[in-house]
Short mmCIF file of C-alpha atoms in Angstrom, two decimals:
data_model
loop_
_atom_site.label_atom_id
_atom_site.label_comp_id
_atom_site.label_asym_id
_atom_site.label_seq_id
_atom_site.Cartn_x
_atom_site.Cartn_y
_atom_site.Cartn_z
CA PHE A 720 51.04 -41.49 -2.50
CA THR A 721 47.12 -40.46 -3.08
CA GLY A 722 45.34 -38.46 -6.24
CA LYS A 723 46.37 -38.31 -8.97
CA LEU A 724 49.29 -35.59 -9.08
CA PRO A 725 52.15 -36.36 -11.58
CA ILE A 726 55.11 -37.54 -9.75
CA HIS A 727 57.33 -34.80 -12.15
CA GLY A 728 55.69 -31.88 -11.53
CA GLU A 729 56.35 -28.29 -13.65
CA ALA A 730 58.82 -25.83 -12.64
CA SER A 731 55.45 -24.03 -11.26
CA SER A 732 55.36 -26.92 -8.74
CA LYS A 733 58.47 -25.89 -7.02
CA ALA A 734 57.65 -22.15 -6.94
CA ALA A 735 54.37 -23.28 -5.14
CA LEU A 736 56.23 -25.53 -2.49
CA TYR A 737 57.96 -22.86 -0.86
CA ARG A 738 55.36 -20.54 -1.18
CA GLU A 739 52.37 -22.68 0.38
CA ARG A 740 55.25 -23.76 3.31
CA LEU A 741 55.56 -19.87 3.93
CA GLN A 742 51.67 -19.00 3.84
CA LEU A 743 50.80 -21.93 5.81
CA LEU A 744 53.72 -20.61 9.04
CA GLN A 745 52.36 -17.02 7.80
CA GLN A 746 48.70 -17.54 8.63
CA ARG A 747 49.45 -19.36 11.70
CA LEU A 748 51.75 -16.68 12.47
CA ALA A 749 49.01 -13.81 11.94
CA ARG A 750 46.61 -15.81 14.47
CA ASP A 751 48.78 -15.67 17.22
CA ARG A 752 47.41 -13.32 20.04
CA HIS A 753 50.89 -12.21 19.86
CA PHE A 754 51.06 -10.29 16.34
CA ILE A 755 47.78 -10.27 15.48
CA ARG A 756 47.07 -6.13 14.77
CA PRO A 757 44.26 -3.94 16.75
CA ALA A 758 41.47 -3.31 15.77
CA PHE A 759 41.33 0.19 17.41
CA ASP A 760 44.73 1.86 16.52
CA SER A 761 45.43 3.28 20.18
CA GLU A 762 48.18 3.70 21.85
CA MET A 763 46.23 1.00 24.57
CA SER A 764 45.23 -1.59 22.11
CA ARG A 765 48.33 -1.95 20.63
CA SER A 766 50.02 -3.07 23.85
CA GLY A 767 51.43 -6.35 23.74
CA SER A 768 51.13 -6.48 19.95
CA PHE A 769 53.53 -6.61 16.99
CA GLU A 770 52.82 -6.29 13.09
CA ILE A 771 55.11 -8.55 11.43
CA PRO A 772 57.13 -7.66 8.16
CA PHE A 773 57.90 -10.88 5.95
CA THR A 774 61.62 -10.03 4.42
CA VAL A 775 64.30 -12.96 3.71
CA LEU A 776 67.15 -11.66 6.20
CA LEU A 777 71.46 -11.90 5.24
CA ASP A 778 72.69 -10.61 8.23
CA THR A 779 74.50 -12.36 11.85
CA TRP A 780 72.66 -12.33 15.19
CA HIS A 781 73.53 -11.93 18.31
CA LYS A 782 70.82 -14.59 20.26
CA ILE A 783 68.71 -18.05 18.62
CA THR A 784 66.47 -19.79 20.59
CA THR A 785 65.70 -23.62 20.66
CA GLY A 786 66.12 -25.36 17.40
CA TYR A 787 68.41 -26.58 14.33
CA PHE A 788 68.69 -23.19 11.81
CA VAL A 789 68.67 -24.74 8.85
CA GLU A 790 68.35 -23.16 4.82
CA ASN A 791 64.34 -23.01 4.00
CA THR A 792 63.52 -22.15 7.43
CA VAL A 793 60.86 -19.68 8.42
CA ILE A 794 62.58 -17.92 11.35
CA VAL A 795 60.58 -15.01 13.45
CA ALA A 796 63.47 -12.02 14.05
CA GLU A 797 63.13 -9.07 16.58
CA GLY A 798 66.19 -6.60 16.47
CA GLU A 799 66.63 -2.82 14.81
CA LEU A 800 66.73 -1.46 11.12
CA LEU A 801 69.18 0.56 11.08
CA PRO A 802 69.58 4.47 9.37
CA ASN A 803 71.56 2.12 6.39
CA GLY A 804 68.67 -0.31 5.86
CA VAL A 805 70.40 -3.38 7.39
CA PHE A 806 67.92 -5.08 9.47
CA HIS A 807 70.67 -6.07 13.04
CA ILE A 808 68.83 -9.08 14.17
CA HIS A 809 69.62 -9.19 18.55
CA THR A 810 67.11 -12.48 18.65
CA CYS A 811 65.61 -14.89 16.43
CA GLY A 812 63.54 -17.92 16.87
CA PHE A 813 60.69 -20.00 15.25
CA PRO A 814 57.28 -19.45 14.30
CA PRO A 815 54.95 -19.59 17.65
CA LEU A 816 53.02 -23.55 17.68
CA GLU A 817 49.42 -23.00 17.34
CA ASN A 818 47.16 -25.82 19.59
CA ARG A 819 46.09 -28.06 16.64
CA ASN A 820 42.37 -27.66 18.22
CA VAL A 821 42.46 -24.06 17.47
CA SER A 822 43.44 -24.55 13.81
CA LEU A 823 41.20 -27.08 13.44
CA SER A 824 38.24 -24.85 14.51
CA VAL A 825 39.95 -21.96 11.76
CA THR A 826 39.86 -24.44 8.98
CA ALA A 827 36.31 -25.12 9.41
CA GLY A 828 36.30 -28.89 9.67
CA LEU A 829 38.60 -29.54 6.98
CA ASP A 830 39.53 -33.16 6.69
CA PHE A 831 43.46 -33.17 6.62
CA PHE A 832 43.72 -36.90 7.58
CA GLY A 833 41.78 -38.23 4.30
CA GLY A 834 39.80 -40.52 6.24
CA GLY A 835 36.19 -38.67 6.13
CA ALA A 836 34.94 -35.26 8.44
CA LEU A 837 33.27 -36.55 11.46
CA THR A 838 30.62 -35.63 13.54
CA THR A 839 30.20 -33.91 16.54
CA ASP A 840 28.66 -37.22 17.57
CA GLU A 841 31.50 -39.52 15.69
CA THR A 842 34.03 -37.56 17.34
CA THR A 843 31.51 -37.79 20.77
CA ARG A 844 31.63 -41.54 20.41
CA LEU A 845 34.87 -42.19 19.28
CA THR A 846 36.05 -40.51 22.13
CA ASP A 847 34.55 -42.96 24.59
CA LEU A 848 36.13 -45.43 22.69
CA GLU A 849 39.59 -44.12 23.02
CA GLN A 850 39.46 -43.67 26.67
CA ASN A 851 38.50 -47.37 27.59
CA ALA A 852 41.53 -48.71 24.66
CA PHE A 853 44.43 -47.95 27.99
CA ASN A 854 45.07 -51.96 26.85
CA ASP A 855 45.85 -50.73 23.59
CA MET A 856 49.74 -51.34 22.34
CA PHE A 857 51.65 -50.33 19.27
CA VAL A 858 55.20 -52.03 19.23
CA ILE A 859 57.56 -49.90 16.96
CA LEU A 860 60.73 -51.41 15.90
CA SER A 861 63.47 -49.44 13.47
CA ASP A 862 66.03 -50.94 11.37
CA VAL A 863 64.65 -54.86 10.88
CA TRP A 864 67.52 -56.02 8.93
CA VAL A 865 65.88 -59.22 7.72
CA ASP A 866 69.05 -60.81 6.43
CA SER A 867 70.92 -60.12 9.66
CA PRO A 868 70.34 -63.49 11.46
CA GLU A 869 71.38 -62.05 14.56
CA THR A 870 68.83 -59.17 14.13
CA MET A 871 66.48 -62.11 13.70
CA GLU A 872 67.05 -64.09 16.66
CA LYS A 873 66.53 -60.62 18.85
CA LEU A 874 63.21 -60.10 16.93
CA ALA A 875 61.74 -63.54 17.48
CA THR A 876 62.65 -63.12 21.28
CA VAL A 877 60.25 -59.45 21.20
CA LEU A 878 57.97 -62.25 19.63
CA ASP A 879 58.15 -64.42 22.01
CA GLY A 880 57.55 -61.99 24.97
CA TYR A 881 54.19 -60.66 23.70
CA GLU A 882 52.85 -64.18 22.54
CA SER A 883 53.01 -64.51 26.27
CA VAL A 884 51.20 -61.42 27.07
CA ASP A 885 47.73 -61.20 28.67
CA VAL A 886 46.78 -58.91 25.92
CA VAL A 887 48.64 -58.95 23.17
CA PRO A 888 49.76 -55.37 20.99
CA SER A 889 47.00 -54.07 18.49
CA LEU A 890 49.88 -52.79 16.34
CA PHE A 891 53.27 -54.18 15.40
CA VAL A 892 54.99 -51.38 13.55
CA PHE A 893 58.34 -52.46 11.39
CA MET A 894 60.27 -49.92 10.26
CA GLY A 895 63.42 -49.98 7.19
CA ASN A 896 66.30 -50.27 7.02
CA PHE A 897 65.10 -54.14 6.09
CA CYS A 898 68.40 -54.68 4.81
CA SER A 899 72.07 -54.66 6.70
CA HIS A 900 72.72 -52.77 2.87
CA PRO A 901 71.96 -50.43 0.58
CA CYS A 902 69.38 -51.42 -1.57
CA ASN A 903 70.73 -49.34 -4.31
CA LEU A 904 72.27 -50.44 -8.55
CA ALA A 905 75.49 -52.21 -6.15
CA TYR A 906 73.06 -54.53 -4.53
CA HIS A 907 72.25 -57.71 -6.81
CA SER A 908 71.25 -60.11 -3.75
CA PHE A 909 67.36 -59.29 -4.49
CA SER A 910 66.13 -62.78 -4.81
CA ASP A 911 67.84 -63.53 -1.86
CA LEU A 912 66.14 -60.31 0.46
CA ARG A 913 62.75 -61.81 -1.05
CA ALA A 914 63.15 -65.25 0.71
CA GLN A 915 64.17 -63.13 4.05
CA PHE A 916 60.61 -61.89 4.00
CA GLY A 917 59.07 -64.94 4.07
CA LYS A 918 61.10 -66.12 6.89
CA LEU A 919 59.96 -63.22 8.91
CA GLY A 920 56.37 -64.50 7.50
CA SER A 921 56.71 -67.81 8.73
CA MET A 922 58.36 -66.18 12.10
CA ILE A 923 55.24 -63.99 12.27
CA ALA A 924 52.49 -66.81 11.70
CA ALA A 925 54.48 -69.30 14.32
CA HIS A 926 52.93 -66.91 17.14
CA THR A 927 48.97 -67.77 16.77
CA ARG A 928 47.91 -65.18 19.16
CA LEU A 929 49.76 -62.35 17.54
CA LYS A 930 49.30 -63.34 14.07
CA GLU A 931 45.60 -63.49 14.96
CA GLY A 932 45.20 -60.39 17.77
CA SER A 933 48.02 -58.21 15.93
CA ARG A 934 47.95 -56.44 12.73
CA PHE A 935 51.47 -55.89 10.90
CA LEU A 936 52.41 -52.49 9.87
CA PHE A 937 55.75 -51.87 7.46
CA ILE A 938 57.18 -48.98 6.45
CA PRO A 939 60.57 -48.35 4.60
CA GLY A 940 63.20 -46.89 5.04
CA PRO A 941 65.39 -44.36 3.38
CA ASP A 942 68.14 -47.06 2.17
CA ASP A 943 65.20 -49.77 0.72
CA ALA A 944 64.23 -50.61 -2.08
CA GLY A 945 62.59 -48.47 -3.83
CA PRO A 946 62.81 -45.14 -6.05
CA ALA A 947 66.13 -43.12 -5.19
CA ASN A 948 66.48 -41.20 -2.30
CA ILE A 949 63.54 -38.87 -2.53
CA LEU A 950 60.51 -38.02 0.01
CA PRO A 951 57.95 -39.28 0.12
CA ARG A 952 58.49 -43.29 -0.50
CA PRO A 953 56.09 -45.09 -1.18
CA ALA A 954 55.64 -48.58 0.42
CA LEU A 955 57.89 -51.84 -0.35
CA PRO A 956 57.70 -53.50 -3.64
CA ASN A 957 55.42 -55.93 -4.34
CA PHE A 958 57.96 -58.09 -4.93
CA PHE A 959 58.75 -58.33 -1.00
CA CYS A 960 55.28 -57.80 0.16
CA GLU A 961 53.89 -61.30 -1.11
CA GLU A 962 56.20 -63.21 0.18
CA VAL A 963 54.91 -61.86 4.00
CA ARG A 964 51.26 -61.48 2.72
CA LYS A 965 51.60 -65.44 2.39
CA HIS A 966 51.71 -65.51 5.92
CA VAL A 967 50.19 -62.16 7.53
CA THR A 968 46.89 -61.68 6.49
CA ASN A 969 46.77 -58.72 8.41
CA ALA A 970 50.15 -57.13 7.32
CA VAL A 971 49.51 -53.34 5.80
CA PHE A 972 52.37 -52.09 4.02
CA SER A 973 52.33 -48.36 3.97
CA SER A 974 54.27 -45.12 2.75
CA ASN A 975 57.19 -43.22 4.58
CA PRO A 976 55.81 -41.59 6.07
CA CYS A 977 53.15 -42.88 7.23
CA ARG A 978 49.49 -41.50 9.23
CA ILE A 979 47.95 -43.16 11.47
CA LYS A 980 44.43 -41.89 12.76
CA PHE A 981 44.17 -44.18 16.21
CA TYR A 982 40.24 -43.03 17.23
CA THR A 983 40.20 -39.51 17.67
CA GLN A 984 44.01 -39.14 17.52
CA GLU A 985 46.08 -38.59 14.86
CA ILE A 986 49.81 -40.14 14.79
CA VAL A 987 52.97 -39.58 12.66
CA LEU A 988 55.65 -42.34 11.60
CA PHE A 989 58.83 -40.69 9.59
CA ARG A 990 61.55 -42.95 9.42
CA GLN A 991 64.89 -40.89 8.01
CA ASP A 992 67.90 -40.36 9.83
CA MET A 993 67.15 -36.73 9.99
CA LEU A 994 69.31 -36.04 13.81
CA TYR A 995 73.13 -35.98 11.45
CA ARG A 996 71.97 -34.35 9.15
CA MET A 997 70.00 -31.55 10.53
CA ARG A 998 73.38 -30.66 12.78
CA ARG A 999 75.64 -30.91 9.34
CA PHE A 1000 73.50 -28.44 7.87
CA CYS A 1001 72.70 -26.30 10.52
CA VAL A 1002 74.01 -23.19 9.94
CA VAL A 1003 74.43 -21.52 13.54
CA PRO A 1004 74.13 -23.99 16.19
CA PRO A 1005 71.40 -23.85 18.48
CA SER A 1006 71.15 -22.14 22.10
CA ALA A 1007 71.94 -24.49 24.78
CA GLU A 1008 69.85 -22.30 27.44
CA GLU A 1009 66.60 -24.19 26.80
CA THR A 1010 68.00 -27.35 26.43
CA ASN A 1011 71.40 -29.17 25.07
CA GLU A 1012 69.79 -32.44 23.95
CA PRO A 1013 70.06 -32.93 19.71
CA PHE A 1014 67.16 -34.68 19.50
CA GLU A 1015 64.57 -32.30 21.87
CA ASN A 1016 66.19 -29.74 19.25
CA LEU A 1017 65.00 -31.54 16.48
CA VAL A 1018 61.13 -31.90 18.01
CA ALA A 1019 61.50 -28.19 18.56
CA THR A 1020 62.40 -27.89 14.20
CA VAL A 1021 60.04 -29.74 12.94
CA THR A 1022 57.17 -29.15 14.76
CA HIS A 1023 57.33 -25.38 14.74
CA GLN A 1024 58.33 -25.35 10.88
CA SER A 1025 55.23 -28.03 10.45
CA HIS A 1026 57.01 -29.98 8.23
CA LEU A 1027 58.48 -33.44 9.12
CA CYS A 1028 61.74 -32.49 6.76
CA PRO A 1029 63.02 -28.86 6.78
CA LEU A 1030 65.83 -29.27 4.90
CA PRO A 1031 66.84 -27.63 1.65
CA LEU A 1032 66.26 -29.51 -1.31
CA THR A 1033 69.42 -30.23 -2.26
CA VAL A 1034 70.57 -32.23 0.16
CA GLN A 1035 66.77 -34.10 0.60
CA PRO A 1036 64.96 -34.04 -2.18
CA ILE A 1037 61.31 -33.84 -2.28
CA ILE A 1038 58.12 -35.05 -5.06
CA TRP A 1039 57.61 -31.09 -5.09
CA ASN A 1040 53.90 -32.21 -5.64
CA PHE A 1041 53.70 -34.62 -3.72
CA ASP A 1042 55.46 -31.77 0.07
CA HIS A 1043 52.24 -31.84 1.52
CA CYS A 1044 52.73 -35.70 3.09
CA LEU A 1045 55.20 -34.17 4.61
CA ARG A 1046 53.28 -31.34 6.38
CA LEU A 1047 52.65 -31.52 10.25
CA TYR A 1048 49.23 -29.61 10.09
CA PRO A 1049 47.61 -29.16 12.36
CA THR A 1050 50.00 -30.30 14.83
CA PRO A 1051 49.47 -34.08 15.49
CA HIS A 1052 49.12 -35.83 18.89
CA THR A 1053 52.39 -38.22 18.34
CA ILE A 1054 55.34 -37.29 15.97
CA ILE A 1055 57.45 -40.36 15.54
CA LEU A 1056 61.06 -39.94 14.55
CA ALA A 1057 62.94 -43.16 13.78
CA ASP A 1058 66.54 -42.69 13.78
CA LYS A 1059 69.38 -44.79 13.77
CA ALA A 1060 70.41 -42.30 16.06
CA GLU A 1061 70.06 -42.80 20.26
CA GLN A 1062 66.70 -43.89 21.79
CA LYS A 1063 64.84 -41.06 22.98
CA ALA A 1064 61.58 -39.87 23.64
CA PHE A 1065 60.01 -35.76 24.38
CA LYS A 1066 56.93 -34.46 24.84
CA TYR A 1067 56.56 -31.05 23.77
CA THR A 1068 53.92 -28.52 23.71
CA GLY A 1069 51.54 -31.29 24.49
CA VAL A 1070 53.00 -33.19 21.93
CA THR A 1071 54.48 -37.10 22.31
CA CYS A 1072 57.73 -37.44 20.50
CA PHE A 1073 60.15 -40.38 20.39
CA ASN A 1074 62.66 -42.12 18.27
CA PRO A 1075 62.66 -45.83 19.17
CA GLY A 1076 65.80 -46.79 17.76
CA SER A 1077 67.99 -49.00 15.95
CA PHE A 1078 66.76 -52.73 17.02
CA ALA A 1079 69.47 -53.75 14.64
CA ASN A 1080 71.97 -52.48 15.82
CA ASP A 1081 71.39 -51.91 19.47
CA GLY A 1082 68.01 -53.62 20.45
CA THR A 1083 66.16 -50.96 21.36
CA PHE A 1084 62.72 -50.66 20.49
CA VAL A 1085 59.31 -48.81 22.03
CA ALA A 1086 56.47 -50.44 23.87
CA TYR A 1087 53.67 -47.04 22.97
CA ARG A 1088 49.82 -46.85 24.46
CA PRO A 1089 48.59 -44.37 22.42
CA ALA A 1090 45.49 -43.99 24.82
CA THR A 1091 47.19 -42.90 27.74
CA HIS A 1092 50.62 -41.46 25.93
CA GLU A 1093 52.52 -43.73 27.70
CA VAL A 1094 56.20 -44.51 26.22
CA GLU A 1095 58.06 -47.50 27.03
CA LEU A 1096 61.96 -47.44 26.29
CA SER A 1097 62.61 -50.98 26.02
CA ALA A 1098 66.13 -52.44 24.65
CA LEU A 1099 66.70 -56.46 25.07
#
């Protein structure tokens, strides 16, 4: 968590959460060329443009576009206003996406990442370095159950394989859950789990080239030790982290979600079982005209909503004052939606999105080259 915002917000914080989500999409929509109000009010200037009123819709519709429509999502609806005051919807969809460069130009150089605004010369230098970083590889694994001998054996096989390659991966991302059982009040084996983290650290340290040439990023899952099922989640407790750090000095323990800056690129990593929940709480099924692939519908939803988790707060609680941590604005270059569902990859409007799958369940993981946006779906 960043800053000094209180965890327990006031009632106004909850109102601000919804207001800022809507305002962000409203501003983005107002900049779209199809919805810009003409400067001169003439028949020719109005051609091809539409003015959008913002309202709450309580009606049925005939057709929807790609994506999951759940409570709290913002939609753009096309229809007709009947004489009795009812707005009859013909078609509805999500607000159009905005190119990342357009968003950055409009915001006048604001630093959304938090690493400091870059000058033109610095951006040029990073671009040159990025073009030469074609050997950099990220290996992403989700559901790394340290208490499962079978999972740890598979992990040892993966590490052995990358230990012998010519250029070792620059980053290994281990995402939760890190335990095969939920670490809730009914779980009483935290000392054993701590020892398992120590074994994981020893396993990494045994691979000398990886220990010296790679970094290791740990991101907690929804059932890992920590606060209740609320987002965003802080890093794993030091009770477990220190066991890994004894063996691996370049281990980083981050929050969920997590953001990585790769030269000029922004990469967002999120570990949450979103696909099942979005389908479960979808108000109406998405259209199958463009795609019937669930993961592609999920990607369309989070990118168009500019939010990693647009579910109702009653379904997925979010710390009101930290809702901004889940926003996808400006749109990042890569979004990693780690889920226990089937391994998938999808490039949507220039954004690289993928789910590495569940390593503990089916041995799947992803090798990703950020310089070329190449996604290699892998499995043991």
